[in-house]
């Protein structure tokens, strides 16, 4: 399996622009997570889906952020409009194990820089 | 107080040394515990789960102390390739939908193994 695939690897944009991050989870995994990582705050869960349904979006910073999972093999995280404080590494992860032994598989991340 | 706290380090040790990291958590009802490893500019990867009785995987030993609410990771005979950031992860209680998925991440402890 190719693992969790994220695109793009790097994104540089100007403040106010729309940014769309993409994720393809591991085939057969039923849970998908979007995380943001910064030096100051570490890894923060933004939202997670179970069987394509958003379960917990309490970590989404504000209305500028939205996430969708139209099918089991694809998810997007959109920021509109983007701001410099959104600069971070955004990771997508998927899992499919039991609750006790659940293991997260992360994608390589998207390094977002908003100028 | 943060839910999961780690000494950020960096820990600088020579090859062959034994090094130990601790991690404290604030929620006494936390159920599951993990150590993840993150190399520079890479995604986190599961190193090992932490079980109540303690567990060992080669040179790595993980311990859980529920009374004092901390977990530890011991690395014996450290290698240059062990240089990375080690993330302590704790799973909280079930969410309102009964899903047992919310992971709380520490900021990580940086380890540098020197020749």
PDB file of C-alpha atoms in Angstrom:
ATOM      1  CA  UNK A   1       0.000   0.000   0.000  1.00  0.00           C
ATOM      2  CA  UNK A   2       1.210   3.508  -0.753  1.00  0.00           C
ATOM      3  CA  UNK A   3       0.246   4.839   2.649  1.00  0.00           C
ATOM      4  CA  UNK A   4      -1.595   8.090   3.293  1.00  0.00           C
ATOM      5  CA  UNK A   5      -1.054  10.460   0.398  1.00  0.00           C
ATOM      6  CA  UNK A   6      -1.216  14.213   0.824  1.00  0.00           C
ATOM      7  CA  UNK A   7      -0.905  16.981  -1.687  1.00  0.00           C
ATOM      8  CA  UNK A   8       0.612  19.404  -2.184  1.00  0.00           C
ATOM      9  CA  UNK A   9       3.811  18.879  -0.164  1.00  0.00           C
ATOM     10  CA  UNK A  10       4.424  22.595  -0.029  1.00  0.00           C
ATOM     11  CA  UNK A  11       2.105  25.527  -0.541  1.00  0.00           C
ATOM     12  CA  UNK A  12       3.075  29.172  -0.522  1.00  0.00           C
ATOM     13  CA  UNK A  13       0.268  31.646  -0.896  1.00  0.00           C
ATOM     14  CA  UNK A  14      -0.646  35.201  -0.139  1.00  0.00           C
ATOM     15  CA  UNK A  15      -2.961  36.308   2.601  1.00  0.00           C
ATOM     16  CA  UNK A  16      -6.564  36.229   1.505  1.00  0.00           C
ATOM     17  CA  UNK A  17      -6.169  33.428  -0.994  1.00  0.00           C
ATOM     18  CA  UNK A  18      -8.022  30.133  -0.800  1.00  0.00           C
ATOM     19  CA  UNK A  19      -5.980  27.067   0.062  1.00  0.00           C
ATOM     20  CA  UNK A  20      -7.097  23.481  -0.513  1.00  0.00           C
ATOM     21  CA  UNK A  21      -5.220  20.559   0.979  1.00  0.00           C
ATOM     22  CA  UNK A  22      -5.925  17.028  -0.205  1.00  0.00           C
ATOM     23  CA  UNK A  23      -5.660  13.615   1.380  1.00  0.00           C
ATOM     24  CA  UNK A  24      -6.087  10.024   0.260  1.00  0.00           C
ATOM     25  CA  UNK A  25      -6.258   7.662   3.232  1.00  0.00           C
ATOM     26  CA  UNK A  26      -5.053   4.089   3.273  1.00  0.00           C
ATOM     27  CA  UNK A  27      -7.541   1.847   1.512  1.00  0.00           C
ATOM     28  CA  UNK A  28      -9.809   0.103   3.995  1.00  0.00           C
ATOM     29  CA  UNK A  29      -9.252   2.566   6.828  1.00  0.00           C
ATOM     30  CA  UNK A  30     -12.514   3.972   8.146  1.00  0.00           C
ATOM     31  CA  UNK A  31     -11.228   6.936  10.139  1.00  0.00           C
ATOM     32  CA  UNK A  32      -9.500  10.034   8.833  1.00  0.00           C
ATOM     33  CA  UNK A  33      -7.956  12.840  10.828  1.00  0.00           C
ATOM     34  CA  UNK A  34      -6.691  16.316   9.971  1.00  0.00           C
ATOM     35  CA  UNK A  35      -3.987  17.717  12.249  1.00  0.00           C
ATOM     36  CA  UNK A  36      -2.051  20.963  12.312  1.00  0.00           C
ATOM     37  CA  UNK A  37       1.460  21.153  13.780  1.00  0.00           C
ATOM     38  CA  UNK A  38       3.349  24.232  14.923  1.00  0.00           C
ATOM     39  CA  UNK A  39       6.361  24.641  17.154  1.00  0.00           C
ATOM     40  CA  UNK A  40       4.382  26.450  19.811  1.00  0.00           C
ATOM     41  CA  UNK A  41       1.254  24.318  19.942  1.00  0.00           C
ATOM     42  CA  UNK A  42       2.445  20.942  18.706  1.00  0.00           C
ATOM     43  CA  UNK A  43      -0.011  18.629  17.015  1.00  0.00           C
ATOM     44  CA  UNK A  44      -3.609  19.810  17.174  1.00  0.00           C
ATOM     45  CA  UNK A  45      -6.553  17.785  15.959  1.00  0.00           C
ATOM     46  CA  UNK A  46      -8.684  19.880  13.649  1.00  0.00           C
ATOM     47  CA  UNK A  47     -11.368  17.391  12.655  1.00  0.00           C
ATOM     48  CA  UNK A  48     -11.889  13.689  12.233  1.00  0.00           C
ATOM     49  CA  UNK A  49     -14.201  11.569  10.148  1.00  0.00           C
ATOM     50  CA  UNK A  50     -15.527   8.101  10.792  1.00  0.00           C
ATOM     51  CA  UNK A  51     -16.962   6.292   7.765  1.00  0.00           C
ATOM     52  CA  UNK A  52     -16.872   9.612   5.855  1.00  0.00           C
ATOM     53  CA  UNK A  53     -18.983  11.370   8.501  1.00  0.00           C
ATOM     54  CA  UNK A  54     -17.474  14.287  10.483  1.00  0.00           C
ATOM     55  CA  UNK A  55     -17.465  13.246  14.134  1.00  0.00           C
ATOM     56  CA  UNK A  56     -15.607  15.977  15.963  1.00  0.00           C
ATOM     57  CA  UNK A  57     -14.763  19.335  14.412  1.00  0.00           C
ATOM     58  CA  UNK A  58     -14.249  21.181  17.690  1.00  0.00           C
ATOM     59  CA  UNK A  59     -10.626  21.754  16.780  1.00  0.00           C
ATOM     60  CA  UNK A  60     -11.386  23.698  13.621  1.00  0.00           C
ATOM     61  CA  UNK A  61     -10.113  27.194  14.427  1.00  0.00           C
ATOM     62  CA  UNK A  62     -12.886  29.219  12.873  1.00  0.00           C
ATOM     63  CA  UNK A  63     -15.285  29.487   9.987  1.00  0.00           C
ATOM     64  CA  UNK A  64     -12.451  30.045   7.571  1.00  0.00           C
ATOM     65  CA  UNK A  65     -11.648  26.354   7.869  1.00  0.00           C
ATOM     66  CA  UNK A  66     -13.787  23.623   6.339  1.00  0.00           C
ATOM     67  CA  UNK A  67     -13.267  19.939   5.639  1.00  0.00           C
ATOM     68  CA  UNK A  68     -15.078  17.418   3.488  1.00  0.00           C
ATOM     69  CA  UNK A  69     -14.890  13.722   2.867  1.00  0.00           C
ATOM     70  CA  UNK A  70     -17.077  12.963  -0.140  1.00  0.00           C
ATOM     71  CA  UNK A  71     -16.028   9.317  -0.242  1.00  0.00           C
ATOM     72  CA  UNK A  72     -13.865   6.812   1.578  1.00  0.00           C
ATOM     73  CA  UNK A  73     -10.775   7.570  -0.493  1.00  0.00           C
ATOM     74  CA  UNK A  74     -10.612  11.338  -0.494  1.00  0.00           C
ATOM     75  CA  UNK A  75     -10.759  14.294   1.860  1.00  0.00           C
ATOM     76  CA  UNK A  76     -10.057  18.005   1.571  1.00  0.00           C
ATOM     77  CA  UNK A  77      -9.245  20.732   4.072  1.00  0.00           C
ATOM     78  CA  UNK A  78      -9.966  24.214   2.820  1.00  0.00           C
ATOM     79  CA  UNK A  79      -8.921  27.572   4.250  1.00  0.00           C
ATOM     80  CA  UNK A  80     -10.684  30.601   2.858  1.00  0.00           C
ATOM     81  CA  UNK A  81      -9.451  33.277   3.246  1.00  0.00           C
ATOM     82  CA  UNK A  82      -5.996  32.273   4.434  1.00  0.00           C
ATOM     83  CA  UNK A  83      -4.060  34.312   6.994  1.00  0.00           C
ATOM     84  CA  UNK A  84      -0.363  34.342   7.975  1.00  0.00           C
ATOM     85  CA  UNK A  85      -1.196  32.682  11.305  1.00  0.00           C
ATOM     86  CA  UNK A  86      -2.422  29.642   9.382  1.00  0.00           C
ATOM     87  CA  UNK A  87       1.174  28.887   8.422  1.00  0.00           C
ATOM     88  CA  UNK A  88       1.947  25.403   9.744  1.00  0.00           C
ATOM     89  CA  UNK A  89       2.372  21.789   8.696  1.00  0.00           C
ATOM     90  CA  UNK A  90      -0.959  20.102   8.068  1.00  0.00           C
ATOM     91  CA  UNK A  91      -1.063  16.351   8.462  1.00  0.00           C
ATOM     92  CA  UNK A  92      -3.701  13.915   7.398  1.00  0.00           C
ATOM     93  CA  UNK A  93      -3.837  10.531   9.137  1.00  0.00           C
ATOM     94  CA  UNK A  94      -5.983   7.454   8.826  1.00  0.00           C
ATOM     95  CA  UNK A  95      -6.663   4.419  10.955  1.00  0.00           C
ATOM     96  CA  UNK A  96      -8.692   1.270  10.769  1.00  0.00           C
ATOM     97  CA  UNK A  97      -7.790  -0.709  13.839  1.00  0.00           C
ATOM     98  CA  UNK A  98      -9.672  -1.540  16.988  1.00  0.00           C
ATOM     99  CA  UNK A  99     -10.289   1.192  19.529  1.00  0.00           C
ATOM    100  CA  UNK A 100      -7.691  -0.166  21.943  1.00  0.00           C
ATOM    101  CA  UNK A 101      -4.892  -0.828  19.503  1.00  0.00           C
ATOM    102  CA  UNK A 102      -5.639   1.941  17.077  1.00  0.00           C
ATOM    103  CA  UNK A 103      -2.585   3.084  15.210  1.00  0.00           C
ATOM    104  CA  UNK A 104      -2.510   6.304  13.237  1.00  0.00           C
ATOM    105  CA  UNK A 105      -0.785   6.357   9.873  1.00  0.00           C
ATOM    106  CA  UNK A 106       0.233   9.850   8.854  1.00  0.00           C
ATOM    107  CA  UNK A 107       0.802  11.327   5.451  1.00  0.00           C
ATOM    108  CA  UNK A 108       3.948  13.312   4.726  1.00  0.00           C
ATOM    109  CA  UNK A 109       2.171  16.561   5.486  1.00  0.00           C
ATOM    110  CA  UNK A 110       1.647  19.837   3.672  1.00  0.00           C
ATOM    111  CA  UNK A 111       3.920  22.715   4.638  1.00  0.00           C
ATOM    112  CA  UNK A 112       1.740  25.809   4.298  1.00  0.00           C
ATOM    113  CA  UNK A 113       3.208  29.285   4.250  1.00  0.00           C
ATOM    114  CA  UNK A 114       0.843  32.243   4.063  1.00  0.00           C
ATOM    115  CA  UNK A 115       2.642  35.474   3.312  1.00  0.00           C
TER     116      UNK A 115
ATOM    117  CA  UNK B   1      -1.684  22.932  33.188  1.00  0.00           C
ATOM    118  CA  UNK B   2      -1.365  21.200  29.838  1.00  0.00           C
ATOM    119  CA  UNK B   3      -3.116  17.859  29.476  1.00  0.00           C
ATOM    120  CA  UNK B   4       0.099  16.144  28.406  1.00  0.00           C
ATOM    121  CA  UNK B   5       3.481  17.547  29.383  1.00  0.00           C
ATOM    122  CA  UNK B   6       6.954  16.603  28.296  1.00  0.00           C
ATOM    123  CA  UNK B   7      10.411  17.989  28.880  1.00  0.00           C
ATOM    124  CA  UNK B   8      11.266  19.458  25.462  1.00  0.00           C
ATOM    125  CA  UNK B   9      14.976  18.744  25.878  1.00  0.00           C
ATOM    126  CA  UNK B  10      17.103  18.551  23.866  1.00  0.00           C
ATOM    127  CA  UNK B  11      18.710  15.491  25.343  1.00  0.00           C
ATOM    128  CA  UNK B  12      22.224  15.128  23.984  1.00  0.00           C
ATOM    129  CA  UNK B  13      23.700  11.699  24.642  1.00  0.00           C
ATOM    130  CA  UNK B  14      26.635   9.701  23.259  1.00  0.00           C
ATOM    131  CA  UNK B  15      26.117   6.525  21.286  1.00  0.00           C
ATOM    132  CA  UNK B  16      25.554   3.552  23.552  1.00  0.00           C
ATOM    133  CA  UNK B  17      24.080   5.594  26.362  1.00  0.00           C
ATOM    134  CA  UNK B  18      20.808   4.861  28.115  1.00  0.00           C
ATOM    135  CA  UNK B  19      18.302   7.695  28.092  1.00  0.00           C
ATOM    136  CA  UNK B  20      14.857   8.021  29.643  1.00  0.00           C
ATOM    137  CA  UNK B  21      11.982  10.398  28.982  1.00  0.00           C
ATOM    138  CA  UNK B  22       9.003  11.041  31.178  1.00  0.00           C
ATOM    139  CA  UNK B  23       5.604  12.373  30.265  1.00  0.00           C
ATOM    140  CA  UNK B  24       2.865  13.449  32.670  1.00  0.00           C
ATOM    141  CA  UNK B  25      -0.855  13.622  31.954  1.00  0.00           C
ATOM    142  CA  UNK B  26      -3.572  15.452  33.824  1.00  0.00           C
ATOM    143  CA  UNK B  27      -6.681  13.374  33.139  1.00  0.00           C
ATOM    144  CA  UNK B  28      -6.735  10.512  35.615  1.00  0.00           C
ATOM    145  CA  UNK B  29      -9.360   8.740  33.511  1.00  0.00           C
ATOM    146  CA  UNK B  30      -7.114   8.515  30.468  1.00  0.00           C
ATOM    147  CA  UNK B  31      -7.284   5.088  28.968  1.00  0.00           C
ATOM    148  CA  UNK B  32      -4.533   4.486  26.444  1.00  0.00           C
ATOM    149  CA  UNK B  33      -0.991   5.656  26.052  1.00  0.00           C
ATOM    150  CA  UNK B  34       1.477   5.728  23.188  1.00  0.00           C
ATOM    151  CA  UNK B  35       4.903   6.896  22.168  1.00  0.00           C
ATOM    152  CA  UNK B  36       5.316   8.228  18.653  1.00  0.00           C
ATOM    153  CA  UNK B  37       8.575   9.158  16.985  1.00  0.00           C
ATOM    154  CA  UNK B  38       8.950  12.092  14.618  1.00  0.00           C
ATOM    155  CA  UNK B  39      12.061  12.691  12.551  1.00  0.00           C
ATOM    156  CA  UNK B  40      12.923  16.205  11.449  1.00  0.00           C
ATOM    157  CA  UNK B  41      10.527  17.410   8.741  1.00  0.00           C
ATOM    158  CA  UNK B  42       8.771  14.051   8.671  1.00  0.00           C
ATOM    159  CA  UNK B  43       5.463  12.683   9.875  1.00  0.00           C
ATOM    160  CA  UNK B  44       4.959  11.059  13.302  1.00  0.00           C
ATOM    161  CA  UNK B  45       5.126   7.279  13.401  1.00  0.00           C
ATOM    162  CA  UNK B  46       3.975   4.972  16.171  1.00  0.00           C
ATOM    163  CA  UNK B  47       6.925   3.694  18.191  1.00  0.00           C
ATOM    164  CA  UNK B  48       5.019   1.653  20.753  1.00  0.00           C
ATOM    165  CA  UNK B  49       1.877   1.465  22.805  1.00  0.00           C
ATOM    166  CA  UNK B  50       2.238   1.575  26.587  1.00  0.00           C
ATOM    167  CA  UNK B  51       0.519  -1.140  28.579  1.00  0.00           C
ATOM    168  CA  UNK B  52      -0.264  -1.159  32.276  1.00  0.00           C
ATOM    169  CA  UNK B  53       2.248  -3.883  33.031  1.00  0.00           C
ATOM    170  CA  UNK B  54       4.990  -2.170  31.064  1.00  0.00           C
ATOM    171  CA  UNK B  55       6.299  -3.441  27.777  1.00  0.00           C
ATOM    172  CA  UNK B  56       9.530  -3.839  25.922  1.00  0.00           C
ATOM    173  CA  UNK B  57      10.416  -3.795  22.242  1.00  0.00           C
ATOM    174  CA  UNK B  58      14.081  -4.445  21.667  1.00  0.00           C
ATOM    175  CA  UNK B  59      16.055  -1.560  23.119  1.00  0.00           C
ATOM    176  CA  UNK B  60      12.888   0.354  24.018  1.00  0.00           C
ATOM    177  CA  UNK B  61      10.963  -0.043  27.273  1.00  0.00           C
ATOM    178  CA  UNK B  62       7.752   1.772  28.112  1.00  0.00           C
ATOM    179  CA  UNK B  63       6.265   2.064  31.581  1.00  0.00           C
ATOM    180  CA  UNK B  64       2.981   3.427  32.922  1.00  0.00           C
ATOM    181  CA  UNK B  65       2.450   4.735  36.423  1.00  0.00           C
ATOM    182  CA  UNK B  66      -1.267   5.444  36.861  1.00  0.00           C
ATOM    183  CA  UNK B  67      -0.942   6.544  40.485  1.00  0.00           C
ATOM    184  CA  UNK B  68       1.477   9.315  39.573  1.00  0.00           C
ATOM    185  CA  UNK B  69      -0.019   9.833  36.118  1.00  0.00           C
ATOM    186  CA  UNK B  70       3.114   9.516  34.068  1.00  0.00           C
ATOM    187  CA  UNK B  71       4.530   7.307  31.389  1.00  0.00           C
ATOM    188  CA  UNK B  72       8.163   6.773  30.555  1.00  0.00           C
ATOM    189  CA  UNK B  73      10.276   5.648  27.640  1.00  0.00           C
ATOM    190  CA  UNK B  74      13.702   4.113  28.171  1.00  0.00           C
ATOM    191  CA  UNK B  75      16.122   3.686  25.293  1.00  0.00           C
ATOM    192  CA  UNK B  76      19.113   1.436  25.900  1.00  0.00           C
ATOM    193  CA  UNK B  77      22.304   1.347  23.845  1.00  0.00           C
ATOM    194  CA  UNK B  78      21.215   4.413  21.890  1.00  0.00           C
ATOM    195  CA  UNK B  79      22.065   4.629  18.196  1.00  0.00           C
ATOM    196  CA  UNK B  80      22.639   7.632  15.969  1.00  0.00           C
ATOM    197  CA  UNK B  81      19.405   6.696  14.204  1.00  0.00           C
ATOM    198  CA  UNK B  82      17.465   7.186  17.433  1.00  0.00           C
ATOM    199  CA  UNK B  83      17.900  10.953  17.045  1.00  0.00           C
ATOM    200  CA  UNK B  84      14.377  12.301  16.698  1.00  0.00           C
ATOM    201  CA  UNK B  85      11.548  13.903  18.640  1.00  0.00           C
ATOM    202  CA  UNK B  86       9.555  11.543  20.833  1.00  0.00           C
ATOM    203  CA  UNK B  87       5.891  12.391  21.259  1.00  0.00           C
ATOM    204  CA  UNK B  88       3.851  11.234  24.217  1.00  0.00           C
ATOM    205  CA  UNK B  89       0.207  10.583  23.322  1.00  0.00           C
ATOM    206  CA  UNK B  90      -2.728   9.956  25.632  1.00  0.00           C
ATOM    207  CA  UNK B  91      -6.227   8.905  24.687  1.00  0.00           C
ATOM    208  CA  UNK B  92      -9.007  10.640  26.564  1.00  0.00           C
ATOM    209  CA  UNK B  93     -12.457   9.346  27.361  1.00  0.00           C
ATOM    210  CA  UNK B  94     -15.037   8.596  24.768  1.00  0.00           C
ATOM    211  CA  UNK B  95     -16.596  11.553  23.040  1.00  0.00           C
ATOM    212  CA  UNK B  96     -20.299  12.330  23.097  1.00  0.00           C
ATOM    213  CA  UNK B  97     -20.941   9.931  20.248  1.00  0.00           C
ATOM    214  CA  UNK B  98     -19.256   7.123  22.141  1.00  0.00           C
ATOM    215  CA  UNK B  99     -16.209   7.193  19.907  1.00  0.00           C
ATOM    216  CA  UNK B 100     -12.932   6.500  21.629  1.00  0.00           C
ATOM    217  CA  UNK B 101     -10.745   8.451  19.274  1.00  0.00           C
ATOM    218  CA  UNK B 102      -9.480  11.681  20.786  1.00  0.00           C
ATOM    219  CA  UNK B 103      -5.733  11.654  21.212  1.00  0.00           C
ATOM    220  CA  UNK B 104      -3.933  14.319  23.214  1.00  0.00           C
ATOM    221  CA  UNK B 105      -0.382  14.962  22.065  1.00  0.00           C
ATOM    222  CA  UNK B 106       2.571  16.261  24.017  1.00  0.00           C
ATOM    223  CA  UNK B 107       4.909  18.757  22.365  1.00  0.00           C
ATOM    224  CA  UNK B 108       7.654  16.175  22.228  1.00  0.00           C
ATOM    225  CA  UNK B 109      11.110  15.559  23.635  1.00  0.00           C
ATOM    226  CA  UNK B 110      14.051  16.081  21.326  1.00  0.00           C
ATOM    227  CA  UNK B 111      16.846  13.507  21.405  1.00  0.00           C
ATOM    228  CA  UNK B 112      20.218  13.893  19.727  1.00  0.00           C
ATOM    229  CA  UNK B 113      22.557  10.910  19.835  1.00  0.00           C
ATOM    230  CA  UNK B 114      26.127  11.931  19.129  1.00  0.00           C
ATOM    231  CA  UNK B 115      28.998   9.800  17.779  1.00  0.00           C
TER     232      UNK B 115
END
